[in-house]
Coordinates of C-alpha atoms in Angstrom, one line a residue:
M1 CA 33.8 -11.4 -1.4
D2 CA 33.5 -15.0 -0.5
D3 CA 31.1 -14.8 2.5
I4 CA 28.0 -13.4 0.8
H5 CA 24.9 -15.3 1.6
I6 CA 21.4 -14.7 0.3
R7 CA 18.6 -16.1 2.3
R8 CA 14.8 -15.8 2.4
G9 CA 13.0 -15.0 5.6
Y10 CA 13.2 -12.8 8.7
L11 CA 16.5 -12.4 10.5
P12 CA 16.7 -10.8 14.0
G13 CA 17.5 -7.1 13.6
A14 CA 16.5 -7.0 9.9
I15 CA 14.0 -4.2 10.3
G16 CA 16.5 -1.8 11.9
R17 CA 19.3 -2.8 9.6
V18 CA 17.3 -2.5 6.4
A19 CA 16.0 0.9 7.6
E20 CA 19.6 1.9 8.4
L21 CA 20.8 0.9 4.9
H22 CA 18.1 2.9 3.3
A23 CA 18.5 5.9 5.5
A24 CA 22.3 6.1 5.1
Y25 CA 22.3 5.8 1.3
F26 CA 19.3 8.1 0.6
T27 CA 20.3 10.7 3.1
E28 CA 23.9 10.9 1.8
N29 CA 22.9 10.8 -1.9
W30 CA 19.4 12.4 -2.0
S31 CA 19.2 14.5 1.2
F32 CA 16.3 12.3 2.5
G33 CA 16.0 12.5 6.3
V34 CA 14.2 11.2 9.3
Y35 CA 10.8 11.1 7.5
F36 CA 12.2 8.5 5.1
E37 CA 13.9 6.4 7.6
A38 CA 10.8 6.3 9.8
K39 CA 8.7 5.4 6.8
V40 CA 10.9 2.5 5.8
A41 CA 11.0 1.2 9.4
T42 CA 7.3 1.6 10.0
E43 CA 6.2 0.1 6.7
L44 CA 8.7 -2.7 6.8
S45 CA 7.6 -3.5 10.4
A46 CA 4.0 -3.6 9.4
F47 CA 4.8 -5.8 6.4
L48 CA 6.9 -8.3 8.4
S49 CA 4.1 -8.4 11.1
R50 CA 1.7 -9.7 8.5
Y51 CA 4.3 -11.7 6.5
D52 CA 2.9 -14.9 5.0
D53 CA 5.7 -17.2 3.7
L54 CA 3.4 -18.7 1.0
R55 CA 2.5 -15.2 -0.4
D56 CA 5.4 -12.9 0.5
G57 CA 9.1 -12.8 0.1
F58 CA 11.8 -11.2 2.2
W59 CA 15.4 -11.7 1.1
T60 CA 18.6 -10.5 2.8
A61 CA 22.2 -10.5 1.6
T62 CA 24.6 -11.0 4.5
V63 CA 28.4 -10.8 4.8
H64 CA 29.8 -12.5 7.9
G65 CA 26.3 -12.6 9.3
R66 CA 25.6 -8.8 8.9
I67 CA 22.8 -7.7 6.6
E68 CA 24.2 -5.7 3.7
G69 CA 21.3 -5.9 1.3
S70 CA 17.6 -6.7 1.0
L71 CA 14.6 -7.1 -1.3
T72 CA 11.0 -7.7 -0.5
I73 CA 8.0 -9.0 -2.5
D74 CA 4.6 -8.0 -1.0
G75 CA 2.1 -10.5 -2.4
Q76 CA -0.9 -9.3 -0.4
H77 CA -2.7 -8.0 -3.5
A78 CA -0.6 -9.8 -6.1
R79 CA -3.3 -11.8 -7.8
E80 CA -5.3 -8.6 -8.6
Q81 CA -2.7 -5.8 -8.8
G82 CA 0.6 -7.7 -9.2
A83 CA 3.3 -8.4 -6.6
C84 CA 5.0 -5.3 -5.2
L85 CA 8.8 -5.2 -5.1
R86 CA 10.0 -3.0 -2.2
W87 CA 13.0 -2.2 0.0
F88 CA 15.7 -3.1 -2.5
I89 CA 19.1 -2.0 -1.3
A90 CA 22.7 -3.1 -1.3
S91 CA 25.4 -1.5 0.9
D92 CA 28.5 0.1 -0.5
K93 CA 30.3 -3.1 0.4
L94 CA 28.1 -5.1 -2.0
R95 CA 27.3 -2.7 -4.8
G96 CA 28.7 -3.9 -8.2
Q97 CA 29.2 -7.5 -7.1
G98 CA 26.1 -9.1 -8.6
V99 CA 24.1 -9.2 -5.3
G100 CA 21.3 -6.9 -6.6
D101 CA 21.0 -9.1 -9.7
A102 CA 20.8 -12.2 -7.6
L103 CA 18.1 -10.7 -5.3
I104 CA 15.9 -9.7 -8.2
A105 CA 16.4 -13.1 -9.8
E106 CA 15.2 -14.8 -6.6
A107 CA 12.2 -12.5 -6.3
K108 CA 11.2 -13.1 -10.0
Q109 CA 11.4 -16.9 -9.6
F110 CA 9.3 -16.7 -6.4
C111 CA 6.6 -14.7 -8.1
R112 CA 6.6 -17.1 -11.0
D113 CA 6.3 -20.0 -8.7
C114 CA 3.4 -18.3 -6.9
G115 CA 1.7 -17.8 -10.3
Y116 CA 1.6 -14.0 -9.9
P117 CA 0.7 -12.2 -13.2
S118 CA 3.1 -9.3 -12.8
I119 CA 5.6 -7.5 -10.5
Y120 CA 5.7 -3.7 -10.1
L121 CA 7.7 -1.2 -8.1
W122 CA 7.8 2.5 -7.4
T123 CA 11.2 4.3 -7.5
F124 CA 12.3 7.7 -8.7
E125 CA 14.4 9.2 -11.5
G126 CA 18.2 9.2 -11.0
L127 CA 18.8 5.7 -9.5
H128 CA 20.7 4.6 -12.6
A129 CA 22.2 1.3 -11.3
A130 CA 18.9 0.1 -9.9
H131 CA 17.0 1.1 -13.1
H132 CA 19.6 -0.8 -15.2
L133 CA 18.9 -3.9 -13.1
Y134 CA 15.2 -3.5 -13.5
R135 CA 15.4 -3.2 -17.2
K136 CA 17.9 -6.1 -17.4
H137 CA 15.3 -8.3 -15.7
G138 CA 12.4 -7.3 -18.0
F139 CA 10.8 -4.4 -16.1
S140 CA 9.5 -1.5 -18.2
L141 CA 8.9 2.1 -17.1
V142 CA 5.1 2.5 -17.3
E143 CA 4.4 5.7 -15.4
E144 CA 6.0 8.9 -14.2
R145 CA 4.8 11.7 -12.0
I146 CA 6.1 14.4 -9.6
G147 CA 5.5 13.3 -6.0
S148 CA 6.8 13.3 -2.5
R149 CA 6.0 9.8 -1.1
W150 CA 9.6 9.7 0.1
G151 CA 9.5 13.0 2.0
V152 CA 11.1 15.1 -0.8
K153 CA 9.8 16.1 -4.2
V154 CA 11.1 13.7 -6.9
N155 CA 10.1 12.4 -10.3
E156 CA 8.4 9.1 -9.2
Q157 CA 8.5 6.2 -11.6
R158 CA 6.6 3.0 -11.7
Y159 CA 8.2 0.0 -13.3
E160 CA 6.3 -3.2 -14.2
M161 CA 7.0 -6.6 -15.5
L162 CA 4.5 -9.1 -16.8
L163 CA 5.3 -12.7 -15.9
D164 CA 5.0 -15.7 -18.2

Protein backbone atom coordinates (compact mmCIF):
# COMPACT_ATOMS: atom_id res chain seq x y z
CA MET A 1 0.00 0.00 0.00
CA ASP A 2 1.68 3.18 -1.20
CA ASP A 3 -0.35 5.82 0.60
CA ILE A 4 0.34 4.91 4.25
CA HIS A 5 1.42 7.89 6.33
CA ILE A 6 2.42 7.90 9.98
CA ARG A 7 2.21 11.21 11.74
CA ARG A 8 2.37 12.48 15.26
CA GLY A 9 -0.30 14.69 16.76
CA TYR A 10 -4.04 15.04 16.83
CA LEU A 11 -6.13 14.75 13.68
CA PRO A 12 -9.80 15.80 13.55
CA GLY A 13 -12.00 12.78 14.16
CA ALA A 14 -9.17 10.78 15.74
CA ILE A 15 -10.99 10.05 19.00
CA GLY A 16 -14.00 8.56 17.27
CA ARG A 17 -11.99 6.66 14.68
CA VAL A 18 -9.53 5.13 17.18
CA ALA A 19 -12.47 4.11 19.40
CA GLU A 20 -14.19 2.64 16.32
CA LEU A 21 -11.11 0.61 15.33
CA HIS A 22 -10.81 -0.80 18.84
CA ALA A 23 -14.53 -1.53 19.16
CA ALA A 24 -14.76 -3.27 15.79
CA TYR A 25 -11.72 -5.49 16.33
CA PHE A 26 -12.30 -6.39 19.96
CA THR A 27 -16.04 -6.96 19.59
CA GLU A 28 -15.55 -9.24 16.59
CA ASN A 29 -12.61 -11.18 18.03
CA TRP A 30 -13.13 -11.04 21.81
CA SER A 31 -16.85 -10.27 22.33
CA PHE A 32 -16.12 -6.93 23.98
CA GLY A 33 -19.00 -4.50 23.77
CA VAL A 34 -20.21 -1.01 24.48
CA TYR A 35 -18.39 -0.84 27.83
CA PHE A 36 -15.04 -1.23 26.05
CA GLU A 37 -15.82 1.22 23.25
CA ALA A 38 -17.01 3.83 25.76
CA LYS A 39 -13.90 3.26 27.89
CA VAL A 40 -11.57 3.80 24.90
CA ALA A 41 -13.44 6.92 23.76
CA THR A 42 -13.67 8.42 27.27
CA GLU A 43 -10.08 7.73 28.28
CA LEU A 44 -8.63 8.77 24.92
CA SER A 45 -10.68 12.00 25.08
CA ALA A 46 -9.35 12.75 28.56
CA PHE A 47 -5.79 12.00 27.42
CA LEU A 48 -5.99 14.24 24.35
CA SER A 49 -7.58 17.02 26.44
CA ARG A 50 -4.45 17.14 28.61
CA TYR A 51 -2.00 16.23 25.84
CA ASP A 52 1.41 17.89 26.13
CA ASP A 53 3.48 17.63 22.96
CA LEU A 54 6.74 17.70 24.94
CA ARG A 55 5.68 14.82 27.22
CA ASP A 56 3.13 12.72 25.32
CA GLY A 57 2.89 11.09 21.91
CA PHE A 58 -0.09 10.32 19.72
CA TRP A 59 0.63 8.69 16.36
CA THR A 60 -1.80 7.73 13.64
CA ALA A 61 -1.35 5.68 10.50
CA THR A 62 -3.52 6.92 7.67
CA VAL A 63 -4.39 5.59 4.24
CA HIS A 64 -5.72 8.21 1.82
CA GLY A 65 -6.29 10.48 4.83
CA ARG A 66 -8.36 7.95 6.83
CA ILE A 67 -7.01 6.79 10.20
CA GLU A 68 -6.31 3.05 10.05
CA GLY A 69 -4.01 2.68 13.07
CA SER A 70 -2.80 4.40 16.21
CA LEU A 71 -0.47 4.28 19.17
CA THR A 72 -0.20 6.57 22.18
CA ILE A 73 2.50 7.29 24.74
CA ASP A 74 1.20 8.79 27.96
CA GLY A 75 4.15 10.52 29.60
CA GLN A 76 2.26 12.13 32.49
CA HIS A 77 4.00 9.92 35.10
CA ALA A 78 6.84 8.64 32.91
CA ARG A 79 9.74 9.87 35.03
CA GLU A 80 8.48 8.01 38.11
CA GLN A 81 6.56 5.03 36.67
CA GLY A 82 7.66 4.77 33.03
CA ALA A 83 5.81 5.90 29.94
CA CYS A 84 2.53 4.13 29.28
CA LEU A 85 1.88 2.75 25.78
CA ARG A 86 -1.86 2.70 24.99
CA TRP A 87 -4.40 2.46 22.17
CA PHE A 88 -2.21 0.46 19.82
CA ILE A 89 -4.28 -0.80 16.90
CA ALA A 90 -4.10 -1.37 13.16
CA SER A 91 -7.09 -2.03 10.94
CA ASP A 92 -7.42 -5.18 8.85
CA LYS A 93 -6.28 -3.05 5.91
CA LEU A 94 -2.88 -2.44 7.57
CA ARG A 95 -2.23 -5.60 9.56
CA GLY A 96 0.86 -7.46 8.44
CA GLN A 97 2.30 -4.52 6.48
CA GLY A 98 4.83 -3.28 9.05
CA VAL A 99 2.76 -0.38 10.34
CA GLY A 100 2.59 -1.68 13.91
CA ASP A 101 6.34 -2.17 13.85
CA ALA A 102 6.82 1.42 12.63
CA LEU A 103 4.45 2.85 15.26
CA ILE A 104 6.28 1.09 18.09
CA ALA A 105 9.66 2.22 16.72
CA GLU A 106 8.45 5.85 16.64
CA ALA A 107 7.16 5.59 20.21
CA LYS A 108 10.38 4.02 21.50
CA GLN A 109 12.51 6.74 19.92
CA PHE A 110 10.26 9.45 21.35
CA CYS A 111 10.59 7.94 24.84
CA ARG A 112 14.36 7.72 24.48
CA ASP A 113 14.51 11.34 23.31
CA CYS A 114 12.46 12.35 26.36
CA GLY A 115 14.85 10.48 28.66
CA TYR A 116 12.14 8.19 30.04
CA PRO A 117 13.54 5.24 32.00
CA SER A 118 11.04 2.68 30.70
CA ILE A 119 7.85 1.98 28.77
CA TYR A 120 5.06 -0.30 29.95
CA LEU A 121 1.69 -1.44 28.70
CA TRP A 122 -1.24 -3.55 29.80
CA THR A 123 -2.68 -6.07 27.38
CA PHE A 124 -4.16 -9.53 27.68
CA GLU A 125 -3.33 -13.09 26.74
CA GLY A 126 -4.17 -14.16 23.20
CA LEU A 127 -3.14 -11.10 21.16
CA HIS A 128 -0.33 -13.03 19.50
CA ALA A 129 0.65 -10.58 16.73
CA ALA A 130 0.85 -7.64 19.13
CA HIS A 131 2.77 -9.68 21.71
CA HIS A 132 5.23 -10.71 18.99
CA LEU A 133 5.85 -7.04 18.17
CA TYR A 134 6.28 -6.13 21.84
CA ARG A 135 8.89 -8.86 22.32
CA LYS A 136 10.61 -7.94 19.04
CA HIS A 137 11.03 -4.39 20.33
CA GLY A 138 12.48 -5.46 23.67
CA PHE A 139 9.43 -5.65 25.92
CA SER A 140 9.24 -8.44 28.48
CA LEU A 141 6.20 -9.92 30.16
CA VAL A 142 6.56 -8.93 33.84
CA GLU A 143 3.13 -9.56 35.38
CA GLU A 144 -0.07 -11.55 34.79
CA ARG A 145 -3.39 -11.59 36.60
CA ILE A 146 -7.04 -12.32 35.94
CA GLY A 147 -8.98 -9.07 35.63
CA SER A 148 -11.79 -7.29 33.85
CA ARG A 149 -10.48 -3.79 33.11
CA TRP A 150 -11.78 -4.20 29.52
CA GLY A 151 -15.26 -5.20 30.60
CA VAL A 152 -14.75 -8.96 30.30
CA LYS A 153 -12.67 -11.37 32.33
CA VAL A 154 -9.25 -12.02 30.72
CA ASN A 155 -5.71 -12.89 31.73
CA GLU A 156 -4.26 -9.37 31.89
CA GLN A 157 -0.58 -9.00 31.11
CA ARG A 158 1.88 -6.20 31.80
CA TYR A 159 4.81 -5.82 29.43
CA GLU A 160 7.73 -3.54 30.23
CA MET A 161 10.87 -2.34 28.51
CA LEU A 162 13.80 -0.57 30.13
CA LEU A 163 15.34 2.11 27.95
CA ASP A 164 19.05 2.84 27.56
